[in-house]
JSON list of C-alpha atoms in Angstrom, two decimals:
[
{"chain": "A", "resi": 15, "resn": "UNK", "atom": "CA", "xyz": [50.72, -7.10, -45.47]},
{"chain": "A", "resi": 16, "resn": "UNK", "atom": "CA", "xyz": [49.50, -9.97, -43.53]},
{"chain": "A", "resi": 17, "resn": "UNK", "atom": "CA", "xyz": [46.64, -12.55, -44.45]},
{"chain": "A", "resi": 18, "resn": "UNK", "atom": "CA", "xyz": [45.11, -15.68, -42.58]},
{"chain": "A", "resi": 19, "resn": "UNK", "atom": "CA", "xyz": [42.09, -16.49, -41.48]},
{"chain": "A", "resi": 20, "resn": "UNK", "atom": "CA", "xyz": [40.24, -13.58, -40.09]},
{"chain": "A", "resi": 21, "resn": "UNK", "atom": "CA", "xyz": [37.27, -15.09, -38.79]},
{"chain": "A", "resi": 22, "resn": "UNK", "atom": "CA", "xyz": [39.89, -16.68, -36.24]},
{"chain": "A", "resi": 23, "resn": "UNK", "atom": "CA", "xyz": [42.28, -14.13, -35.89]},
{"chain": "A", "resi": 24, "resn": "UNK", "atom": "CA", "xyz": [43.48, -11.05, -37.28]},
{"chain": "A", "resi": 25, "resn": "UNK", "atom": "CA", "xyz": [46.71, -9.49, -37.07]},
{"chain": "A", "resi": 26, "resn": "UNK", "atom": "CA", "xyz": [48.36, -6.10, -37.61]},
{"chain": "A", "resi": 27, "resn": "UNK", "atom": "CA", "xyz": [50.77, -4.45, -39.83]},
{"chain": "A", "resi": 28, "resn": "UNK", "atom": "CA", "xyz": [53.24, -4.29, -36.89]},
{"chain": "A", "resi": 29, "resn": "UNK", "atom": "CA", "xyz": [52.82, -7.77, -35.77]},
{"chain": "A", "resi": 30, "resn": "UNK", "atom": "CA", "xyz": [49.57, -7.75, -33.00]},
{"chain": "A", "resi": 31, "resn": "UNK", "atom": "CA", "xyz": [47.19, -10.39, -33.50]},
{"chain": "A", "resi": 32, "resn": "UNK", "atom": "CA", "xyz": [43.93, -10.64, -32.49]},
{"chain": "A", "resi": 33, "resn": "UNK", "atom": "CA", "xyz": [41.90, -13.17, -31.68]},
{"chain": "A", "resi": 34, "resn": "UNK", "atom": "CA", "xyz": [37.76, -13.27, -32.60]},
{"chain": "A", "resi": 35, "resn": "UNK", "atom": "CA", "xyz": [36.99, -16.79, -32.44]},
{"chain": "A", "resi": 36, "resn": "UNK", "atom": "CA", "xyz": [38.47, -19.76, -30.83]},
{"chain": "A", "resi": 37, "resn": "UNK", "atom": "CA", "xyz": [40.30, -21.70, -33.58]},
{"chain": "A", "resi": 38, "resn": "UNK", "atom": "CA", "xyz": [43.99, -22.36, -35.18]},
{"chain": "A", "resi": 39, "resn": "UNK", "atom": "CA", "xyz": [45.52, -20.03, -37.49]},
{"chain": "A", "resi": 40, "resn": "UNK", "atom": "CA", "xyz": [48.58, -19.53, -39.56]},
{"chain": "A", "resi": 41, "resn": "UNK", "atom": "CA", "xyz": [49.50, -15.70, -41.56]},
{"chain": "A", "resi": 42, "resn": "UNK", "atom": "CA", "xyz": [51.56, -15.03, -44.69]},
{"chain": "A", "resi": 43, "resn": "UNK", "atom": "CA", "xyz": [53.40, -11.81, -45.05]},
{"chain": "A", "resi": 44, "resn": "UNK", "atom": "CA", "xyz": [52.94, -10.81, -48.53]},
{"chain": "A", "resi": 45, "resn": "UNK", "atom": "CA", "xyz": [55.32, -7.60, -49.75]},
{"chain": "A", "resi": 46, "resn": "UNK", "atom": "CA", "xyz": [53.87, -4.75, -52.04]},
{"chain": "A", "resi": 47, "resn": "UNK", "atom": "CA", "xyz": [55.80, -6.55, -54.48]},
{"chain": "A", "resi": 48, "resn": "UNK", "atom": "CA", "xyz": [54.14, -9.68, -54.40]},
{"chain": "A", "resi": 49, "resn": "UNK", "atom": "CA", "xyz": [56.58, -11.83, -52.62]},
{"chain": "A", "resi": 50, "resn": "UNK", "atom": "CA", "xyz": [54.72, -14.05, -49.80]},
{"chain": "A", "resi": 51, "resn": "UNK", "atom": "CA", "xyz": [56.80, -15.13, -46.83]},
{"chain": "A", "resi": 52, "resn": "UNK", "atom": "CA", "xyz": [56.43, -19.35, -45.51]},
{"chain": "A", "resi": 53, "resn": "UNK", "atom": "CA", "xyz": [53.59, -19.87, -42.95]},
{"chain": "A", "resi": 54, "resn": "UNK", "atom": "CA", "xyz": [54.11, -18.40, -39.71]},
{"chain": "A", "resi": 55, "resn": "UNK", "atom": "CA", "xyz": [53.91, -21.20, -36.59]},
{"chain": "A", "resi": 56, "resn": "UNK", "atom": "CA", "xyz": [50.35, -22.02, -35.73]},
{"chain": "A", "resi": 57, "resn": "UNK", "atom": "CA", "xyz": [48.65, -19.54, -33.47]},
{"chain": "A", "resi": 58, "resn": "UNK", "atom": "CA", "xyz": [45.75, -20.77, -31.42]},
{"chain": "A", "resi": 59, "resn": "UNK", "atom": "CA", "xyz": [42.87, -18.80, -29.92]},
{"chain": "A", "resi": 60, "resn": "UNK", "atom": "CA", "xyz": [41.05, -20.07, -27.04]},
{"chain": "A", "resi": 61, "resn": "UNK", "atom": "CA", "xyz": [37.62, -19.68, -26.47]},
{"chain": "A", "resi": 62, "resn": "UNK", "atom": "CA", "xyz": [36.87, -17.06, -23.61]},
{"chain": "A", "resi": 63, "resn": "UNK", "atom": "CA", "xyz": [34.74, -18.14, -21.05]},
{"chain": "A", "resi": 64, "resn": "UNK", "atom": "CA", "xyz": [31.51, -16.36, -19.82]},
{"chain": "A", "resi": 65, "resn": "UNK", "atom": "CA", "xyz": [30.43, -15.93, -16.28]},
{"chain": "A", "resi": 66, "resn": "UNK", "atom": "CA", "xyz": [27.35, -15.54, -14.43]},
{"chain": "A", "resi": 67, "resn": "UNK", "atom": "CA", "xyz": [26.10, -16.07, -10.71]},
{"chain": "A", "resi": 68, "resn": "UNK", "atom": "CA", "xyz": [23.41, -18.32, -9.22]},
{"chain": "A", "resi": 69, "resn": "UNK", "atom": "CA", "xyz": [21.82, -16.80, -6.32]},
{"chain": "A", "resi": 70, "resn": "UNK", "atom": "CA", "xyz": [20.70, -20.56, -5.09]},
{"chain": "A", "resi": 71, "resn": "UNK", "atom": "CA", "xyz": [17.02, -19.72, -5.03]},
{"chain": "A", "resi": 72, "resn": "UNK", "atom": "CA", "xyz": [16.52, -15.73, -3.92]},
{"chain": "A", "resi": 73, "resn": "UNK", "atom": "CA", "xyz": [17.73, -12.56, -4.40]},
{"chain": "A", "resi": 74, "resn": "UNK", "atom": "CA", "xyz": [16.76, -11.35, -1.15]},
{"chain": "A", "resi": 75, "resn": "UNK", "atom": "CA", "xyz": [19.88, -11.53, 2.00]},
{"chain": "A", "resi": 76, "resn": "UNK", "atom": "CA", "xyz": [19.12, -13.91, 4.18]},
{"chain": "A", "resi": 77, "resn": "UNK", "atom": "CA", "xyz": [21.71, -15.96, 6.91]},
{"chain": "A", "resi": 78, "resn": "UNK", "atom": "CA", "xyz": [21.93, -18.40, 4.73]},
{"chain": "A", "resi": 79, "resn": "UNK", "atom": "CA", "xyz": [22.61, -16.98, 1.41]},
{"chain": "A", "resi": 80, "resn": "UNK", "atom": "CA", "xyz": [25.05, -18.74, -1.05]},
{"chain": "A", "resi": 81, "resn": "UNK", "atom": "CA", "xyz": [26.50, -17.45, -4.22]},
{"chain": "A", "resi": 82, "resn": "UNK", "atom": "CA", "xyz": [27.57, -19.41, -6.91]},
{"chain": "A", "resi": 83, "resn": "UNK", "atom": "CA", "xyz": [29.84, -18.60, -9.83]},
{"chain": "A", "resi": 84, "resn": "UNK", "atom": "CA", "xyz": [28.94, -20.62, -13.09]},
{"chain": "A", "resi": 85, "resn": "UNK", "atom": "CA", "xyz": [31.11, -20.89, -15.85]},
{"chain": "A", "resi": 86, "resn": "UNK", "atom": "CA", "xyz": [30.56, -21.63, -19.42]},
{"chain": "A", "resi": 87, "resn": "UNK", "atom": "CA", "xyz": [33.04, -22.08, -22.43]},
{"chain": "A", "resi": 88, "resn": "UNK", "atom": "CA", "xyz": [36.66, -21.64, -21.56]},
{"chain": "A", "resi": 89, "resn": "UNK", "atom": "CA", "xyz": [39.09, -24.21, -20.46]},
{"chain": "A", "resi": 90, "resn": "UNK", "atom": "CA", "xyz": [38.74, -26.17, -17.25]},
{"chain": "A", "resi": 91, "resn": "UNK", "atom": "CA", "xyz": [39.38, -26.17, -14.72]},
{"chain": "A", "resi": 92, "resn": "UNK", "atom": "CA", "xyz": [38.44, -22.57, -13.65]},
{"chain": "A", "resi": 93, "resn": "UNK", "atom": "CA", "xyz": [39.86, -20.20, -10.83]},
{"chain": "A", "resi": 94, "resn": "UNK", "atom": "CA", "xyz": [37.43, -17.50, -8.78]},
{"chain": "A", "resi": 95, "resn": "UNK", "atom": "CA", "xyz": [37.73, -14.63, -7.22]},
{"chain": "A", "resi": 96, "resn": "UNK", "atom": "CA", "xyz": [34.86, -12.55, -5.30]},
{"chain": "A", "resi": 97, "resn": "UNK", "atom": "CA", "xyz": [34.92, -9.09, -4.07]},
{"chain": "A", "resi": 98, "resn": "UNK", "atom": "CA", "xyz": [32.14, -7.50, -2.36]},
{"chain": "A", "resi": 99, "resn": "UNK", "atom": "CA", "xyz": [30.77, -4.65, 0.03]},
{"chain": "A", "resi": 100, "resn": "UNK", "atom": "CA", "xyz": [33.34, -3.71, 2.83]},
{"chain": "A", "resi": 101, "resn": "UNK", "atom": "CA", "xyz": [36.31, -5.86, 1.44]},
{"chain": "A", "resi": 102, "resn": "UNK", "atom": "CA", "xyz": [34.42, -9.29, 1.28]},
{"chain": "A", "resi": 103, "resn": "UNK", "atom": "CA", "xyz": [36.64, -11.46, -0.58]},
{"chain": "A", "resi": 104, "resn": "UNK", "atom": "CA", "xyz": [36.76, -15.23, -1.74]},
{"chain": "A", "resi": 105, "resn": "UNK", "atom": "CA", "xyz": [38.41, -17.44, -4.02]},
{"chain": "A", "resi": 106, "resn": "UNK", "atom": "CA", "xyz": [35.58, -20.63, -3.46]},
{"chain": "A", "resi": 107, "resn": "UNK", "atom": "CA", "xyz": [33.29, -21.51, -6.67]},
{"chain": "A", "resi": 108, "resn": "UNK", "atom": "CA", "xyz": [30.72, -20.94, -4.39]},
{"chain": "A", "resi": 109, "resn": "UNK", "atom": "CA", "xyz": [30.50, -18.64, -0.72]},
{"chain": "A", "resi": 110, "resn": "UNK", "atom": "CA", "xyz": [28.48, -17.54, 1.98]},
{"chain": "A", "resi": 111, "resn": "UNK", "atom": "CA", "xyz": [27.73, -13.93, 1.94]},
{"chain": "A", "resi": 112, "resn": "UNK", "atom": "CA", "xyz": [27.70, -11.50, 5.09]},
{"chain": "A", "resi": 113, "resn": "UNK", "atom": "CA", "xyz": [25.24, -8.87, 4.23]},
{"chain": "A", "resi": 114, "resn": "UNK", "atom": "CA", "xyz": [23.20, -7.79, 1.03]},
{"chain": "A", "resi": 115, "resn": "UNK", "atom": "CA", "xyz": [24.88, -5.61, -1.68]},
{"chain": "A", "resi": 116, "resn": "UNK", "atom": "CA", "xyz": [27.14, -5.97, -4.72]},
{"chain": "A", "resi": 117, "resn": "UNK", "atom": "CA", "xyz": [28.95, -8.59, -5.65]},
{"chain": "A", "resi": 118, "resn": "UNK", "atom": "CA", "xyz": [31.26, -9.08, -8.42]},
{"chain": "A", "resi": 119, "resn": "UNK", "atom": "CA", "xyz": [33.30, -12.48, -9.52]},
{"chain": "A", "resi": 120, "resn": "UNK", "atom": "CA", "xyz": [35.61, -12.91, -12.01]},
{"chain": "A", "resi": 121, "resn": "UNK", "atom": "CA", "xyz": [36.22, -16.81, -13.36]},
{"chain": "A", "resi": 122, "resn": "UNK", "atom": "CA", "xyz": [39.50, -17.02, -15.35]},
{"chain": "A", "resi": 123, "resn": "UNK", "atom": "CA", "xyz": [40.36, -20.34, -16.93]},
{"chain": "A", "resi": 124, "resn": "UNK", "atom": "CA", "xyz": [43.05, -22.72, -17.22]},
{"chain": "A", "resi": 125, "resn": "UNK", "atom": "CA", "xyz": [44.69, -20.43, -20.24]},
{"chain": "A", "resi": 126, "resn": "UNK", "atom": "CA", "xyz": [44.84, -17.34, -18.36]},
{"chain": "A", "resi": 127, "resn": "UNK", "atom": "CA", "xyz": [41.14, -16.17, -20.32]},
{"chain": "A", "resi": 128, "resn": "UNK", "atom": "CA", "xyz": [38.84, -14.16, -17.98]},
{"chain": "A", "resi": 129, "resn": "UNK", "atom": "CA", "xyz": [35.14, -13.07, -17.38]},
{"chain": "A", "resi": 130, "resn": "UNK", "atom": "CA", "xyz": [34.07, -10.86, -15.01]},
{"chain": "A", "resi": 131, "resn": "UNK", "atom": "CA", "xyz": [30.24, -10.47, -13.80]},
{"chain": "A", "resi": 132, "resn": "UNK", "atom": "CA", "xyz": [28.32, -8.84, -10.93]},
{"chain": "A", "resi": 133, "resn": "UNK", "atom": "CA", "xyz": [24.90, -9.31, -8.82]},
{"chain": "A", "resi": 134, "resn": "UNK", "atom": "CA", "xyz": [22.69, -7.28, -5.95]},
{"chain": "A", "resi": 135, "resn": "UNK", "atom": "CA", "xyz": [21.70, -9.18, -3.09]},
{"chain": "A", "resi": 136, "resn": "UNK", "atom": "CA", "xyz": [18.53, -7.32, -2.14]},
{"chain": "A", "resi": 137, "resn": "UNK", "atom": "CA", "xyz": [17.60, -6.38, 1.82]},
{"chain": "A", "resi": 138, "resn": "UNK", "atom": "CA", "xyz": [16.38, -8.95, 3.87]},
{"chain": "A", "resi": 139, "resn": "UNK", "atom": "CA", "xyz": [13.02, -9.64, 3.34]},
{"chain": "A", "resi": 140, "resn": "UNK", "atom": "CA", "xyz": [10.80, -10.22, 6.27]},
{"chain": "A", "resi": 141, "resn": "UNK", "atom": "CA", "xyz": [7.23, -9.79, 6.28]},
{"chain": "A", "resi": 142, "resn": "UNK", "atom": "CA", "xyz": [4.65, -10.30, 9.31]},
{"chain": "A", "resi": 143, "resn": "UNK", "atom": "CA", "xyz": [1.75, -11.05, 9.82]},
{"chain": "A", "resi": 144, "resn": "UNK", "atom": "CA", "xyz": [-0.20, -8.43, 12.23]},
{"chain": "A", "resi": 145, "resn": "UNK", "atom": "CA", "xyz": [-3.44, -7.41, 13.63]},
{"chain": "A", "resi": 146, "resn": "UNK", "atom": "CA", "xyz": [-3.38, -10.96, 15.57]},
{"chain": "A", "resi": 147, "resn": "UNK", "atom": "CA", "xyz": [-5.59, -11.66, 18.24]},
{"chain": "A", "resi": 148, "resn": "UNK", "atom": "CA", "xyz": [-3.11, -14.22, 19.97]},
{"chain": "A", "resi": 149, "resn": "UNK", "atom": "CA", "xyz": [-5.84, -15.87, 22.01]},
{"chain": "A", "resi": 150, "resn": "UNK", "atom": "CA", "xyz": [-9.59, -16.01, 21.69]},
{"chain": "A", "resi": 151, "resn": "UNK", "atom": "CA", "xyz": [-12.86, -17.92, 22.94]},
{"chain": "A", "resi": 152, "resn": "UNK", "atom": "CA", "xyz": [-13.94, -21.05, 20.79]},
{"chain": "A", "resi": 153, "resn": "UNK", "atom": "CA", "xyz": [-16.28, -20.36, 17.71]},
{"chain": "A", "resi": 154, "resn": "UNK", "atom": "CA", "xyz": [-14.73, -16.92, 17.61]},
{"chain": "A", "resi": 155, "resn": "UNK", "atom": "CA", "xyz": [-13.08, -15.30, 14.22]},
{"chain": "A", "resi": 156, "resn": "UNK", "atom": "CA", "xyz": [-9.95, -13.85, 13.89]},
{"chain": "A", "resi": 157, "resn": "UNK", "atom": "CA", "xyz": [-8.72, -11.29, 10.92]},
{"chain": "A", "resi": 158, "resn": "UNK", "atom": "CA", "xyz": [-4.96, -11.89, 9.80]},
{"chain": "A", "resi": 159, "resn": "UNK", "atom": "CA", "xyz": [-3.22, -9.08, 7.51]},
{"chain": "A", "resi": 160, "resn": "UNK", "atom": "CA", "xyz": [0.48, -10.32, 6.36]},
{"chain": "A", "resi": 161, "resn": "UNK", "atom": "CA", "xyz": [2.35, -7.03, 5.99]},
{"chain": "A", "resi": 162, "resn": "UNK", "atom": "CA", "xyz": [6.27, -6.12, 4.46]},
{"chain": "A", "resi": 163, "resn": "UNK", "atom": "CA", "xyz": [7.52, -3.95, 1.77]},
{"chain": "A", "resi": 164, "resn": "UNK", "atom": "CA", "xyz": [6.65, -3.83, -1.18]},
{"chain": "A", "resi": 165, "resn": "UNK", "atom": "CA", "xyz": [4.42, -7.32, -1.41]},
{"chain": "A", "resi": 166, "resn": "UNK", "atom": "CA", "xyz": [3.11, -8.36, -4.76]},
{"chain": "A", "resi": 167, "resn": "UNK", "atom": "CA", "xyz": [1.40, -11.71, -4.09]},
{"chain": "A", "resi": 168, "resn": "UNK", "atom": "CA", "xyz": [-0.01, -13.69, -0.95]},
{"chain": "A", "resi": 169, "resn": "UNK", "atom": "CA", "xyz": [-0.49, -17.25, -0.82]},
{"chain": "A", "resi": 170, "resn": "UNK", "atom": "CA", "xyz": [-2.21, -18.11, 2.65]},
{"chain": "A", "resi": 171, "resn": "UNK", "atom": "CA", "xyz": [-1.81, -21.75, 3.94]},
{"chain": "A", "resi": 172, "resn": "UNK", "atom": "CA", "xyz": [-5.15, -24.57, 3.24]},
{"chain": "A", "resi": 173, "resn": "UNK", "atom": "CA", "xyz": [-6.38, -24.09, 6.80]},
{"chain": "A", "resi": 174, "resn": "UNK", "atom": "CA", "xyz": [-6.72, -20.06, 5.83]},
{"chain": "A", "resi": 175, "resn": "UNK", "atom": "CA", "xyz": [-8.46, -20.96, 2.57]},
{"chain": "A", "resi": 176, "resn": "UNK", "atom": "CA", "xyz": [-5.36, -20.61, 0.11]},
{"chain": "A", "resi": 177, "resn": "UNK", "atom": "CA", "xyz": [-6.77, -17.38, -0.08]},
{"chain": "A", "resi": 178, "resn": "UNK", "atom": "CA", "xyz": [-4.53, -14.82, -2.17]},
{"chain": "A", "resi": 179, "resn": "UNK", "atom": "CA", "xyz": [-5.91, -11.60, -1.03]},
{"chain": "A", "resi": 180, "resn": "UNK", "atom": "CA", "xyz": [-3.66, -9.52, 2.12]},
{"chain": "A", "resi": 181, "resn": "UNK", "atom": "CA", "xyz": [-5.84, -10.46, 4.32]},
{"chain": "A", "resi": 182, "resn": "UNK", "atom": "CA", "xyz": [-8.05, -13.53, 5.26]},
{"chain": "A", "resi": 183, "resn": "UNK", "atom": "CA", "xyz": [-10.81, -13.97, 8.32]},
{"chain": "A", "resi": 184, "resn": "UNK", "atom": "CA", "xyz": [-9.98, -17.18, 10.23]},
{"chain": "A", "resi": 185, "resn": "UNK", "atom": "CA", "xyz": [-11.79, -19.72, 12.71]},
{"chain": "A", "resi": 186, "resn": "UNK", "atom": "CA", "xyz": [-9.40, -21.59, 14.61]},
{"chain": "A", "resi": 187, "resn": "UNK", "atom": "CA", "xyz": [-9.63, -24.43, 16.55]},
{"chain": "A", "resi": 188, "resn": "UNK", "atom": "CA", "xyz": [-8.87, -25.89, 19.33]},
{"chain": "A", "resi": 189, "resn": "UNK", "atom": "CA", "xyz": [-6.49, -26.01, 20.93]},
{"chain": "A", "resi": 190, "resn": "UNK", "atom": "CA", "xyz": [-4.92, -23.76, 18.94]},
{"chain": "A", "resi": 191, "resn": "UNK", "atom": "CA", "xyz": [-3.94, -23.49, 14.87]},
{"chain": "A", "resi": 192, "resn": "UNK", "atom": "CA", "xyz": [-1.23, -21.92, 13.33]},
{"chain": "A", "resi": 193, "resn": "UNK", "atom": "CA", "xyz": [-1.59, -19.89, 10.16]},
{"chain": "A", "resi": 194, "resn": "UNK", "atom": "CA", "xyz": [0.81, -19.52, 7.10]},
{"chain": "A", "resi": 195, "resn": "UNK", "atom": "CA", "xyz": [1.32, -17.39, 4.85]},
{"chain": "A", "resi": 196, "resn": "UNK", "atom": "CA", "xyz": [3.75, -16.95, 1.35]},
{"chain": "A", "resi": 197, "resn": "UNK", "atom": "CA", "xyz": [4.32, -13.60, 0.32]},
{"chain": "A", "resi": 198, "resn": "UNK", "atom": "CA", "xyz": [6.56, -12.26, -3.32]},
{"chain": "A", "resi": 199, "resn": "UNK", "atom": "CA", "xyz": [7.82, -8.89, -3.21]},
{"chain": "A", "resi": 200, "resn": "UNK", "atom": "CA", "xyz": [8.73, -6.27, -6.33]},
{"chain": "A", "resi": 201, "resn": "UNK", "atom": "CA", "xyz": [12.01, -8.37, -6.98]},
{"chain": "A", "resi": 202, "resn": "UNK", "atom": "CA", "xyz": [10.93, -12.04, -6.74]},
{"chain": "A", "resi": 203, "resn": "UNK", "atom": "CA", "xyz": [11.85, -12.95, -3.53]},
{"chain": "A", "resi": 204, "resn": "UNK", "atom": "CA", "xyz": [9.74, -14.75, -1.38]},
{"chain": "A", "resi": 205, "resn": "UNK", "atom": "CA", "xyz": [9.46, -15.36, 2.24]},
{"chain": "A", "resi": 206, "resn": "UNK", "atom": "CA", "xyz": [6.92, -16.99, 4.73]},
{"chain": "A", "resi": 207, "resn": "UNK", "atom": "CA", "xyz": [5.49, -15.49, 7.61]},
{"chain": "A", "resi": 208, "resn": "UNK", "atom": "CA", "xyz": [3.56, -17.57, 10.49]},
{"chain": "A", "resi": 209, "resn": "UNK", "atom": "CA", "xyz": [1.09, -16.59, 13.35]},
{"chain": "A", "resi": 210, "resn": "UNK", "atom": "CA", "xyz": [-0.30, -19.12, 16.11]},
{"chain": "A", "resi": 211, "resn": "UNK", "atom": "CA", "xyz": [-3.68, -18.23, 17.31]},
{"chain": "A", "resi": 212, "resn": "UNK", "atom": "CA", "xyz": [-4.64, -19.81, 20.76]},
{"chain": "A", "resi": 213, "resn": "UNK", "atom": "CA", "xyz": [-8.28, -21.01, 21.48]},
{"chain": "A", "resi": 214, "resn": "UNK", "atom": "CA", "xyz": [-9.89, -20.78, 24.69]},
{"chain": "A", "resi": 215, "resn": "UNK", "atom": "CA", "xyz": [-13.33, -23.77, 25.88]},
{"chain": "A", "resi": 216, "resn": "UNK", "atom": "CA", "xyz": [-15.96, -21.52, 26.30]},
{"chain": "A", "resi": 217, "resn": "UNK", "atom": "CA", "xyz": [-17.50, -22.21, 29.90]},
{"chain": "A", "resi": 218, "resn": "UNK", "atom": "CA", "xyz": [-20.13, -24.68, 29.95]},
{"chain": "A", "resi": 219, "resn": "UNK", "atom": "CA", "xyz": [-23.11, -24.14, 32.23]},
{"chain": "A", "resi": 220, "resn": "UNK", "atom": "CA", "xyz": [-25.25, -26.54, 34.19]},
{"chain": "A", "resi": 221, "resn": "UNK", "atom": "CA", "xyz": [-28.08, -25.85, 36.34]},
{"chain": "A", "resi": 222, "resn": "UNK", "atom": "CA", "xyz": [-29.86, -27.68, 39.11]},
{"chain": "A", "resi": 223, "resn": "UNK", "atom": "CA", "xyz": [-32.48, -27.52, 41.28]},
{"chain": "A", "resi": 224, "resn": "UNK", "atom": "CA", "xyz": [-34.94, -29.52, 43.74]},
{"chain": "A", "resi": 225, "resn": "UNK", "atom": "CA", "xyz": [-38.31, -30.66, 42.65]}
]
């Protein structure tokens, strides 16, 4: 039978080894009779490299969107390849992406060692703002809702109060303001939506008349 370090590397009866950790081993063929064979040559296990992706900031598809693969262990330096929905394909560390979907990399290192990983790009995520009066009379109000699917959290912009509620009730002034507002959906990613509200002088009125 054989014997080294197994914590390193393990090897069968019929001469597979196996690696488990990165390290340097040697094995000893000992017979049933108790006779022990010379070190074999030094066998060296490499450690395996892990993978994951950086979505640069959002999950959500936008024109714009990067993905980056990030290594960790393994051997430098490091070789990619991407595959994605309808034959997207790239061998970059890090790539545009066309549309939103699944995307898998694998990073394989210097030694030949491998990782493979996915990650969804979620839909485009574009909320609105609606209900807008787009042009009203000085001193007058104006009610903005931000809308979009699936919206967990508002942040409206300082001139709207930093209000965090859907909706806010705004006086804008002259000669016009523009409104802002951050929204977070169900999956983390956030987008801003904008509305410019126009404001109208009211008339002035003068009167007069002969003593």
């Amino acid at each position: 039978m054989f014997s080294g370090a197994d914590s390193i590397a393990k090897i069968a009866d019929y001469g597979v080894v196996t690696g488990n950790a990165a390290g340097t081993v040697t094995f000893t063929f000992t017979t049933l009779d108790g006779c022990s064979s010379s070190p074999s040559a030094e066998v060296t296990v490499t450690d395996r490299p892990s993978a994951a992706i950086d979505f640069n900031g959002s999950e959500c598809f936008n024109p714009s969107s990067i993905l980056t693969g990030t290594p960790t262990g393994g051997t430098a330096p490091y070789t990619y390849s991407w595959t994605g929905p309808n034959g997207f394909e790239a061998t970059a560390s890090s790539t545009n992406i066309p549309e939103p979907g699944n995307y898998f990399l694998t990073i394989t290192d210097s030694k030949g060692c491998s990782a493979t990983t996915s990650g969804y790009v979620n839909q485009a995520f574009d909320p609105i703002i609606v209900n807008v009066n787009t042009e009203i009379c000085e001193g007058e109000s104006v009610n903005l809702v931000a809308d979009g699917s699936n919206i967990q959290n508002f942040e409206w912009s300082t001139n709207a109060g930093n209000s965090t509620n859907s909706s806010v009730t705004v006086f804008p002034e002259m000669p016009s303001s523009t409104y802002y507002v951050t929204v977070e959906n169900n999956v983390g990613c956030t987008s801003v939506a904008e509305a410019t509200i126009e404001v109208d002088p009211r008339p002035t009125i003068s009167s007069s008349g002969v003593d």
